[in-house]
Each structure stands twice: as C-alpha cells, then as structure tokens.
mmCIF file of C-alpha atoms in Angstrom:
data_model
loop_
_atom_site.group_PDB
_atom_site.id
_atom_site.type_symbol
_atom_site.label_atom_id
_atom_site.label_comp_id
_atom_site.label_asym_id
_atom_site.label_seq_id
_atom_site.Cartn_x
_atom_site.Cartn_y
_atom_site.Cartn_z
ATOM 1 C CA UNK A 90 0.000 0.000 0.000
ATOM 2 C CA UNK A 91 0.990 3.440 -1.179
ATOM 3 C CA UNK A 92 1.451 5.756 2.126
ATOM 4 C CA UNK A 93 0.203 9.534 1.252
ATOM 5 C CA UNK A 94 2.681 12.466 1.771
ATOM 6 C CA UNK A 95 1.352 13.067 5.195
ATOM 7 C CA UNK A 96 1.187 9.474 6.620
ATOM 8 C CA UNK A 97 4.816 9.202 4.894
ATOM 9 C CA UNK A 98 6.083 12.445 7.094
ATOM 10 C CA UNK A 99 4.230 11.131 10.405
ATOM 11 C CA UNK A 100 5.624 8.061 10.105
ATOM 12 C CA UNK A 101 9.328 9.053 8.868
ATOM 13 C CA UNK A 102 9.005 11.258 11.926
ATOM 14 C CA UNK A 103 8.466 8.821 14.693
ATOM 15 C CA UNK A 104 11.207 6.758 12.951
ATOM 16 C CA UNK A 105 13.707 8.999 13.238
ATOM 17 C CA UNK A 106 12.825 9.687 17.128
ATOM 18 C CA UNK A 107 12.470 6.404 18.285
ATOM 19 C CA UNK A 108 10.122 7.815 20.973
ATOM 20 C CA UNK A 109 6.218 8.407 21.282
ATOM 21 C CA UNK A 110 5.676 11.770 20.677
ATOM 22 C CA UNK A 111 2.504 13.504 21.293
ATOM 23 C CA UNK A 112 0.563 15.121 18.272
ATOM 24 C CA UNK A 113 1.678 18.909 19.110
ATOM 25 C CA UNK A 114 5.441 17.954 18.658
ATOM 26 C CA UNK A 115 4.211 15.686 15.683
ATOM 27 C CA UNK A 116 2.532 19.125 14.216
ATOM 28 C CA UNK A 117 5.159 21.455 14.680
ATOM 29 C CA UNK A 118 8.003 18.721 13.375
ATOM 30 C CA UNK A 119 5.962 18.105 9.628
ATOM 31 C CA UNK A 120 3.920 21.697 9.687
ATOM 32 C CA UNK A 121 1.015 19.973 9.588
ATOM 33 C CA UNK A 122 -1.949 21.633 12.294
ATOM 34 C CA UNK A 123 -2.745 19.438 15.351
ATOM 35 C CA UNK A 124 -5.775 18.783 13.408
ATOM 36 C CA UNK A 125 -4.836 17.575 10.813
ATOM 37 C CA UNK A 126 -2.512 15.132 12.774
ATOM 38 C CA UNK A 127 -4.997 13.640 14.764
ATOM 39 C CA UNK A 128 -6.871 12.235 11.369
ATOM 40 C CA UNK A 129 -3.859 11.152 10.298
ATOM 41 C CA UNK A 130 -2.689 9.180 13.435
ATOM 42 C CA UNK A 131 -6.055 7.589 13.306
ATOM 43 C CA UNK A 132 -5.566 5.981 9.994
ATOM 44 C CA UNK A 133 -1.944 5.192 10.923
ATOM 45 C CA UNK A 134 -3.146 3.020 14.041
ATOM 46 C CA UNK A 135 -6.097 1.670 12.011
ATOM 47 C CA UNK A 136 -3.924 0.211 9.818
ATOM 48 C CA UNK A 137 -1.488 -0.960 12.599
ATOM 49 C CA UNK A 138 1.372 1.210 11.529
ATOM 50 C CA UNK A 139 1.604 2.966 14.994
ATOM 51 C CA UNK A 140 0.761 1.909 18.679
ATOM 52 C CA UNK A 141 0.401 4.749 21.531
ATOM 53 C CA UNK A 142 2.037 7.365 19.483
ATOM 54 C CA UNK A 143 4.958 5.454 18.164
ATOM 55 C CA UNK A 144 5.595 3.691 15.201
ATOM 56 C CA UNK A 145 5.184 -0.265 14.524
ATOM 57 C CA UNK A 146 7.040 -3.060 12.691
ATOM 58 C CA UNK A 147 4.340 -2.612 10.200
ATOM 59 C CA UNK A 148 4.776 1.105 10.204
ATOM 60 C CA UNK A 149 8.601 0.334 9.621
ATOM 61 C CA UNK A 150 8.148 -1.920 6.316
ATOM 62 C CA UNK A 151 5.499 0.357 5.696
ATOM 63 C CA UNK A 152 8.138 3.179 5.134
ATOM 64 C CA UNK A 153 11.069 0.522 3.859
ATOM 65 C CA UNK A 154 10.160 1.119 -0.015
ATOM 66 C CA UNK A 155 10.832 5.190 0.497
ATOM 67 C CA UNK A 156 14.452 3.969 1.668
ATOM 68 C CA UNK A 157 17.219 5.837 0.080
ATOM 69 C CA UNK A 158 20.080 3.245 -1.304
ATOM 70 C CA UNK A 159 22.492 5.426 -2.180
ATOM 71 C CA UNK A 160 23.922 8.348 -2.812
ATOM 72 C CA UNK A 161 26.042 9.610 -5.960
ATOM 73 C CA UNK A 162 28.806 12.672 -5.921
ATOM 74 C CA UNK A 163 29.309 14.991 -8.558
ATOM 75 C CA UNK A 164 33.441 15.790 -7.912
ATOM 76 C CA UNK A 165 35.221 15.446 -10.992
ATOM 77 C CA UNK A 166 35.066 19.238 -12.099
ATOM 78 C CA UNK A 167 38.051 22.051 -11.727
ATOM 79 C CA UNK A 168 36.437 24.696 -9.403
ATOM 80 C CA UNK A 169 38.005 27.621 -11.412
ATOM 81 C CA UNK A 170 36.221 30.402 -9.471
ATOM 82 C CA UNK A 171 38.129 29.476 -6.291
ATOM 83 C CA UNK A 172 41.948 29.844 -7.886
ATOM 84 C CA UNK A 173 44.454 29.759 -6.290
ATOM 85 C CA UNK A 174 43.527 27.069 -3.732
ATOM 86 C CA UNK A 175 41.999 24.609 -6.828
ATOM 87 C CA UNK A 176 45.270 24.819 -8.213
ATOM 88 C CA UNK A 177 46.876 22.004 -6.350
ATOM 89 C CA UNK A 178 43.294 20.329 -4.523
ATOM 90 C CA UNK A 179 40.010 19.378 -5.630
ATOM 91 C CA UNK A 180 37.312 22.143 -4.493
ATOM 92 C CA UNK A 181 35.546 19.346 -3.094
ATOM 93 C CA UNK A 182 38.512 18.586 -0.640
ATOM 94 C CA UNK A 183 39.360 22.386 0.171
ATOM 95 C CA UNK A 184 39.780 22.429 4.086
ATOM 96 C CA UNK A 185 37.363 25.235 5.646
ATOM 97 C CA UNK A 186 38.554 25.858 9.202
ATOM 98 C CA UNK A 187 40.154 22.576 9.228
ATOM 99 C CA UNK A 188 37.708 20.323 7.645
ATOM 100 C CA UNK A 189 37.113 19.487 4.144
ATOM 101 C CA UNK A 190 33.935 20.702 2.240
ATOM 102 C CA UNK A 191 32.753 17.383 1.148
ATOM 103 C CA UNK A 192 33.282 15.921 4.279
ATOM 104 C CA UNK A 193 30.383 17.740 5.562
ATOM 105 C CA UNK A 194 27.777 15.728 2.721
ATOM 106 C CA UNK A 195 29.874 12.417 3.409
ATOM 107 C CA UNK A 196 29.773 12.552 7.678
ATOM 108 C CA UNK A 197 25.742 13.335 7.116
ATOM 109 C CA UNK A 198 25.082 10.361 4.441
ATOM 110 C CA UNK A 199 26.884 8.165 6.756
ATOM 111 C CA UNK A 200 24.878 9.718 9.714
ATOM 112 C CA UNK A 201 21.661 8.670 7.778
ATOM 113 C CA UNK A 202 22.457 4.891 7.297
ATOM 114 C CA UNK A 203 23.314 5.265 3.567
ATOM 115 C CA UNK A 204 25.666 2.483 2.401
ATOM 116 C CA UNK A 205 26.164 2.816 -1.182
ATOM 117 C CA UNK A 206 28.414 5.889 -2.089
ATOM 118 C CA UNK A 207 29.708 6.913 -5.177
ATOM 119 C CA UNK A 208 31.696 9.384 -6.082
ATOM 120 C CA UNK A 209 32.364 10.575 -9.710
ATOM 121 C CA UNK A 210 36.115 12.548 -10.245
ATOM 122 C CA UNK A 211 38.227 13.635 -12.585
ATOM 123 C CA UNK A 212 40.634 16.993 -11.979
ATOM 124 C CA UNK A 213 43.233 15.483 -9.626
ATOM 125 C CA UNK A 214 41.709 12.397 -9.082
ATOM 126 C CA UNK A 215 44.242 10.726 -7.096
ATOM 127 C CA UNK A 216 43.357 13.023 -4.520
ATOM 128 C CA UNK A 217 40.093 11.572 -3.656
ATOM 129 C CA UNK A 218 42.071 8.768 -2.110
ATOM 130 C CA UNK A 219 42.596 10.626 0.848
ATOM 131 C CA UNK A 220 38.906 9.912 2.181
ATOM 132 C CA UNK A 221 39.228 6.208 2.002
ATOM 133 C CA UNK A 222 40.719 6.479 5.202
ATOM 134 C CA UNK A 223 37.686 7.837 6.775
ATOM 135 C CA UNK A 224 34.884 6.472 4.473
ATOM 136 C CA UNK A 225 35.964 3.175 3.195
ATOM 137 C CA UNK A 226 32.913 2.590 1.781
ATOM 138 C CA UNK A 227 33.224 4.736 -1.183
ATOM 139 C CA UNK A 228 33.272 3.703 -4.935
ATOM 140 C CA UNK A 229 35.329 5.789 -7.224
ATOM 141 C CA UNK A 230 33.844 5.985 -10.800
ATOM 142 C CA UNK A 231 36.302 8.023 -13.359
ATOM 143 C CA UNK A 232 35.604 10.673 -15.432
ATOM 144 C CA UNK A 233 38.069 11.073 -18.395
ATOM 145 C CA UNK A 234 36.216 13.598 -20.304
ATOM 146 C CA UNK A 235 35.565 16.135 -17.495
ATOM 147 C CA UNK A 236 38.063 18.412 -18.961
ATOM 148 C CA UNK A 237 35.735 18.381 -22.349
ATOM 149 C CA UNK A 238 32.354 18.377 -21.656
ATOM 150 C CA UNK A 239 30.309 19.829 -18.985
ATOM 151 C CA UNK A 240 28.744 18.352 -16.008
ATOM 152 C CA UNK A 241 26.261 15.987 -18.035
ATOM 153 C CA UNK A 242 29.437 13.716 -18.338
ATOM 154 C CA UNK A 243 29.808 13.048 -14.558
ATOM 155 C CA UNK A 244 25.830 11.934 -14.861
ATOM 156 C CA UNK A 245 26.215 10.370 -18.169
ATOM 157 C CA UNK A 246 29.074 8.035 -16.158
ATOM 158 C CA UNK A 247 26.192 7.129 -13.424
ATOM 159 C CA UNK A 248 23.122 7.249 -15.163
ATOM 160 C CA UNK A 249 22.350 3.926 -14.427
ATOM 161 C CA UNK A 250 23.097 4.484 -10.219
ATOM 162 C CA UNK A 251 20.170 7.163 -9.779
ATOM 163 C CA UNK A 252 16.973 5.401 -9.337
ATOM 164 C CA UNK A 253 16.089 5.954 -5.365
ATOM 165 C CA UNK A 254 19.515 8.163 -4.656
ATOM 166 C CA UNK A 255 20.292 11.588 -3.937
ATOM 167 C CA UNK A 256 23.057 13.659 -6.261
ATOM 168 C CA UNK A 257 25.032 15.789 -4.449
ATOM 169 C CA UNK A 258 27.389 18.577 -6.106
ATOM 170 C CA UNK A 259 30.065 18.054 -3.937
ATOM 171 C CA UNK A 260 31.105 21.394 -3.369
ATOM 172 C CA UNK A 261 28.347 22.246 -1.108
ATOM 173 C CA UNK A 262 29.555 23.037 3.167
ATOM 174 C CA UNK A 263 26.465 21.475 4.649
ATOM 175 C CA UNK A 264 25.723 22.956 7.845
ATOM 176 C CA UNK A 265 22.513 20.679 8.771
ATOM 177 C CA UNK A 266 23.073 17.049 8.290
ATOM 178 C CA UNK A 267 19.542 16.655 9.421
ATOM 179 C CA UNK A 268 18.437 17.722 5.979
ATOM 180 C CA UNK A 269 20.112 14.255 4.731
ATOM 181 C CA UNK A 270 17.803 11.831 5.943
ATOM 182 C CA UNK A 271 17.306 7.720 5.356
ATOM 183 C CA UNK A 272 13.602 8.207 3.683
ATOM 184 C CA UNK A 273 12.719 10.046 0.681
ATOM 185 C CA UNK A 274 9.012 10.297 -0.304
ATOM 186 C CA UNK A 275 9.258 11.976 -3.776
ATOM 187 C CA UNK A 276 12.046 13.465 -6.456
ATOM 188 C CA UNK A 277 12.987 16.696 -5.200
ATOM 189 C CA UNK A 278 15.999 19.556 -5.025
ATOM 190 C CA UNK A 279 16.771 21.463 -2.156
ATOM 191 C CA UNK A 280 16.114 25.142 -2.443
ATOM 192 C CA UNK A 281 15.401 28.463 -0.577
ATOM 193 C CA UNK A 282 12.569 30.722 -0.832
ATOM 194 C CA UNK A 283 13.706 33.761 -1.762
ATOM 195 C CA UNK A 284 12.698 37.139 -3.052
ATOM 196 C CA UNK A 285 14.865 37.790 -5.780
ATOM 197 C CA UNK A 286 18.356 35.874 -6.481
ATOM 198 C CA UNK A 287 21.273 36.519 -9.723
ATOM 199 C CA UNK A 288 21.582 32.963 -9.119
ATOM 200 C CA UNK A 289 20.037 29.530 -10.245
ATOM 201 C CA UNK A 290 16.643 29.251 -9.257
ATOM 202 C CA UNK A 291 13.181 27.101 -9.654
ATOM 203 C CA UNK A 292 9.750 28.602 -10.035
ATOM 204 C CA UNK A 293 7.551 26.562 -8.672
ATOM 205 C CA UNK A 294 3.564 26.163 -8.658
ATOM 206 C CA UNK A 295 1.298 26.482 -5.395
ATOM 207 C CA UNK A 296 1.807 22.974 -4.348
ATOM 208 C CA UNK A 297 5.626 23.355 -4.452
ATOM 209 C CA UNK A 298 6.613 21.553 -7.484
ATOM 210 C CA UNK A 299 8.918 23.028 -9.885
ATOM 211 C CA UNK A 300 7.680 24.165 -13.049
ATOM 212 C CA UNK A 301 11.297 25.362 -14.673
ATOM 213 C CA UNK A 302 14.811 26.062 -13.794
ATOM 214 C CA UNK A 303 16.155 29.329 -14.281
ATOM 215 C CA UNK A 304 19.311 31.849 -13.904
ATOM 216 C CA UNK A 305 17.864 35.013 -12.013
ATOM 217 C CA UNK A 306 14.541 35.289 -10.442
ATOM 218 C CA UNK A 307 12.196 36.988 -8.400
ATOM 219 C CA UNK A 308 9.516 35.014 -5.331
ATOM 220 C CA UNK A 309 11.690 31.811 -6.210
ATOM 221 C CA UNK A 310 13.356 28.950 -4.930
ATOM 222 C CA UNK A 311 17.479 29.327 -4.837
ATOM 223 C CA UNK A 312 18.949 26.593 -5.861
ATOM 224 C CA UNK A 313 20.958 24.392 -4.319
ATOM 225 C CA UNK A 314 22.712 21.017 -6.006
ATOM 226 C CA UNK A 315 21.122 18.280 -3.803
ATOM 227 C CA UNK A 316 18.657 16.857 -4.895
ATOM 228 C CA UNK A 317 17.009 12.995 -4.726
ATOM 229 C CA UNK A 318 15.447 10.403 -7.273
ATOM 230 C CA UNK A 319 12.587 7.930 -6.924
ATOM 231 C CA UNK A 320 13.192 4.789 -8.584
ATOM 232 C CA UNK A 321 10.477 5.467 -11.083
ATOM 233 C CA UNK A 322 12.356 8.408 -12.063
ATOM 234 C CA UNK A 323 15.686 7.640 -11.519
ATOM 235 C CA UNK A 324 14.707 4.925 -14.024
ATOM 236 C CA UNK A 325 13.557 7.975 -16.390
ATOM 237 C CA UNK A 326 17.136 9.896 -15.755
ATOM 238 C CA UNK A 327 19.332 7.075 -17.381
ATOM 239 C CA UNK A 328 17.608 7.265 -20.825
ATOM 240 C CA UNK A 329 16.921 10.696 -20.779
ATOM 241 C CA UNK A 330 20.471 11.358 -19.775
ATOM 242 C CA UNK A 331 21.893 9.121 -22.697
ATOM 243 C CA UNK A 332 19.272 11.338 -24.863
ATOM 244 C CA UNK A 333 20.404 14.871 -24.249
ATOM 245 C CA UNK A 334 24.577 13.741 -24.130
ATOM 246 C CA UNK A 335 24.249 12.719 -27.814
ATOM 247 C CA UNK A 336 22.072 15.456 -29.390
ATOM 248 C CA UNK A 337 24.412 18.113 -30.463
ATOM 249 C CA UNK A 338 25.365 20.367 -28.244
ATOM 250 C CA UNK A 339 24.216 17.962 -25.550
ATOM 251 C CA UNK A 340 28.021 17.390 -23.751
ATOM 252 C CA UNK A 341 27.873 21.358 -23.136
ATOM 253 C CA UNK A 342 24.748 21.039 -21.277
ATOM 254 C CA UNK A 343 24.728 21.060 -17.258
ATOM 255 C CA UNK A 344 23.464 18.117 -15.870
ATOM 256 C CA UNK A 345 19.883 19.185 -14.314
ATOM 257 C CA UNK A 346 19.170 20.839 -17.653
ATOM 258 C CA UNK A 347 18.712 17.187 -18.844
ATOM 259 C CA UNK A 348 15.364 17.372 -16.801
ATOM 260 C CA UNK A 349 14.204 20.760 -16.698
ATOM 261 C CA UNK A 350 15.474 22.031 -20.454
ATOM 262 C CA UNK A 351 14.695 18.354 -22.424
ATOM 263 C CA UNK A 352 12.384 16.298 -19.956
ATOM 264 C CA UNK A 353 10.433 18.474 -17.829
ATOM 265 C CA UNK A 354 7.214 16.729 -19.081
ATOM 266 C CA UNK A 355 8.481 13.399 -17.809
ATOM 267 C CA UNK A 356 8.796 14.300 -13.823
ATOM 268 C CA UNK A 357 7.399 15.735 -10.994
ATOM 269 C CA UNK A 358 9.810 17.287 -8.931
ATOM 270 C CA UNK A 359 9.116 18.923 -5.446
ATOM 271 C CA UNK A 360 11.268 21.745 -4.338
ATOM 272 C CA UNK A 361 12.585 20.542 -0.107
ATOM 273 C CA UNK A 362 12.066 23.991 1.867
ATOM 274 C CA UNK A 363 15.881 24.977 3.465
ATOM 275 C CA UNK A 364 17.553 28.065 4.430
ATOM 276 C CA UNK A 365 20.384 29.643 3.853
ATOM 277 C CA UNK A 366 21.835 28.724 7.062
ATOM 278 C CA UNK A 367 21.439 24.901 6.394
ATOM 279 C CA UNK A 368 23.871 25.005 3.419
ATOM 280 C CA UNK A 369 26.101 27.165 1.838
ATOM 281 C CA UNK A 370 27.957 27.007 -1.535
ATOM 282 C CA UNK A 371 31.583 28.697 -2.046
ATOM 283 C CA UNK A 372 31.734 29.716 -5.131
ATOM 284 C CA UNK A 373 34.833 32.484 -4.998
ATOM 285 C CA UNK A 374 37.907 32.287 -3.376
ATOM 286 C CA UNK A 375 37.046 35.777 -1.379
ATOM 287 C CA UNK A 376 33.957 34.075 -0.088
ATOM 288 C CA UNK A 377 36.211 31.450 1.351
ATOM 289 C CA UNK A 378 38.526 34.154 2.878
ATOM 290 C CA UNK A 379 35.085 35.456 4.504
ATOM 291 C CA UNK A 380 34.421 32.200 6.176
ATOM 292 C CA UNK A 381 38.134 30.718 6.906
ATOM 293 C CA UNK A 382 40.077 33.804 7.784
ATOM 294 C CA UNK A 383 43.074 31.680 7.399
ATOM 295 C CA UNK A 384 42.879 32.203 3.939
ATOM 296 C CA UNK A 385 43.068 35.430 4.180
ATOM 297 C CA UNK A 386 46.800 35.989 5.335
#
C-alpha cells in the first residue's frame, strides 16, 4: 500500500525519534496543524502502523520502499572560481577551518544509514584517495572527459546508479546534516525561498513543485545542487540522460538541464524547503577568505 505524503512524514518522523511523541510535537516537526494530525494518526493506528504514538514493525516496512540506497557525488570538475587554492586540490577537498567541504555531505550520508556511495572525479583524481581512510565505503567511478564536456558527463558516467539516490554537487559546506535523511518520499531539489536571487533558481507552482529552472529570479526557490530520485524516475534519468549527451550540443549542457530544459514533461519534482543557514555554496575564493580567515593571510 501506497502511504500519502502526510502518513509518509508522520511516520518518517516517529522513525527517526524512536520515541512516542505527542501530536503537538508531531505538528510542529511536519507543519502539519494538530488537526490535521490527529486524522492522520487515526488511519496510521487503524492500519497498525503505529501503537500509543509510536511507530510499529508494520509502520517500519510500511516506510522501507521510500528507503534511500544510495547516494552519488558529482566531484570530478576544476572549481576555477576558487583559484588559487583549486590549483593544487580538488574544491571538493578544500579544508574550511580545518575540515574538508565534502566531508560535511559524506559525515551526514553516513549519519543517515546510507551504504552505497559513489563518487564521480576527474581533476586530480588521485586526490580523492585521501577519504578512504575515513569512508571506506566509497566507490570511485572516473571521469576522463571532465576536462571536455560539462557536467552531463559526470551523470552520463552514473546514469544507471540514480533510481532511489540523492546527487550531491560536492562542493556544497552542509551545515545541517539533518536535511540528509534515510527516507525520501518523492524526487525533489533542495532550495530556498527567496525574493529575488542573480543565481540559479526554480519557479515553482502552489503545491511546491517546480515548473522550470532558471538563472535570475524573483519570489523563487534558490537553488541548491542536492537533490534525490525515486526509482520510477531515476529509471527515467538514465535514458533521458543518454538522450540529451548525444544530441548536439548535448556534452555542453549542465546536468539538471537534462530534466528541466529536455524532460520536464516526464517528472514531478518537489522543491525541499531549506535556508540559507542549512547550506552554503563557495563559489569564490574571497567568499572562502570570509568564512576561513586563514585564507586570508
């Protein structure tokens, strides 16, 4: 049986606390009104899924087909914007204040129980063997045309890893791991509301979905490069992947154009609410100087 969006956050809720809860924290935790809760819990226990406010055995297979399996890594690109430091070291492994950037998406996949990791590179690839150390678990997959093409070639090399998986560009400093969680109802990006932004951006409809990407935009979503894939449409990405890299042209294309320039038809794609304190891309070298001072001397 199908769950509905709101059993699915109820339920994905109560997993993650391991506790019974009472239906005010329940409300405030999936902005859903007490109300609306209390129907919902009512189904949930009529169907055995939860027992005095916490969730079953049969709530937890209930939620086991919305388990994420894996998640892929975009890292194979240059980083030109932040020269000099991408000179000699992948932007994904540039240390701010002591820690590396992508070790901020790896510590929260591995946080959420995700065992499959991949990771696509390509500038200085060797380098990437420095996190082996720490996260044994990850699977290298090369990129020899990175310096050609660009980032449709890093998906191109995985298209056939993205059913049920979240994409991360790996140059993102994650600041809440919470945001990386074990269950995924739906495809969906991460992105901010926002009045007006110079950079990427989704507008969306009223129920949140996102009608087309675009550079510049007012009473938006800002973008940010996380995003996850059902299975369904994971399944979708590989073909339509393979589509857009051979059309002409198609190799110059970024990767999420492949969806919202080519395929847009073919998914429905809800935009995850964050902030602007939850994540936080570097994309010049004097941004990094304004959050590691040590860069600056």
């Amino acid at each position: 049986m199908k769950l509905t969006k709101k059993q699915f956050l109820i339920l994905e809720y109560l997993e993650s606390e391991r506790s019974t809860k009472s239906q005010r924290d329940i409300a405030s935790a999936t902005d859903m009104s007490v109300g609306t809760v209390n129907k919902q819990m009512c189904e949930l226990s009529e169907l055995g899924y939860i027992c005095n406010g916490a969730i079953t055995e049969a709530g937890l297979a209930a939620l086991d087909p919305y388990r994420v399996k894996r998640a892929v890594f975009m890292a194979a690109g240059f980083g030109s914007r932040l020269v000099p430091i991408t000179l000699n070291t992948p932007k994904p492994l540039v240390r701010v204040k002591g820690k590396r950037i992508i070790d901020s998406l790896l510590d929260a996949v591995v946080s959420a129980g995700i065992k499959e990791i991949y990771l696509v590179r390509g500038y200085l690839s060797e380098q990437f063997d420095q996190l082996l150390k720490k996260y044994p678990g990850i699977t290298f997959i090369e990129n020899p045309v990175y310096n050609e093409t660009n980032n449709i070639s890093s998906a191109y090399c995985v298209r056939h890893l993205l059913a049920n998986s979240y994409v991360f560009e790996s140059d993102l400093l994650l600041y809440n791991p919470k945001l990386i969680t074990k269950y995924q109802y739906e495809s969906n990006y991460l992105g901010v509301p926002t009045e007006m932004t110079e950079d990427w951006c989704f507008e969306t409809d009223s129920s949140g979905y996102i009608k087309r990407l675009m550079q510049g935009g007012t009473d938006c979503h800002h973008m940010f490069g996380i995003s996850y894939w059902t299975d369904e449409d994971g399944t979708k990405l590989q073909s339509d992947i393979e589509r857009v890299y051979n059309l002409p042209g198609g190799k110059e294309r970024y990767w999420d154009q492949v969806i919202f320039d080519y395929s847009i038809e073919n998914y429905k794609i809800a935009v995850r609410p964050c902030t602007f304190s939850d994540v936080i891309e570097i994309d010049t070298f004097n941004e990094l100087k304004k959050i590691d001072p040590n860069y600056a001397m």
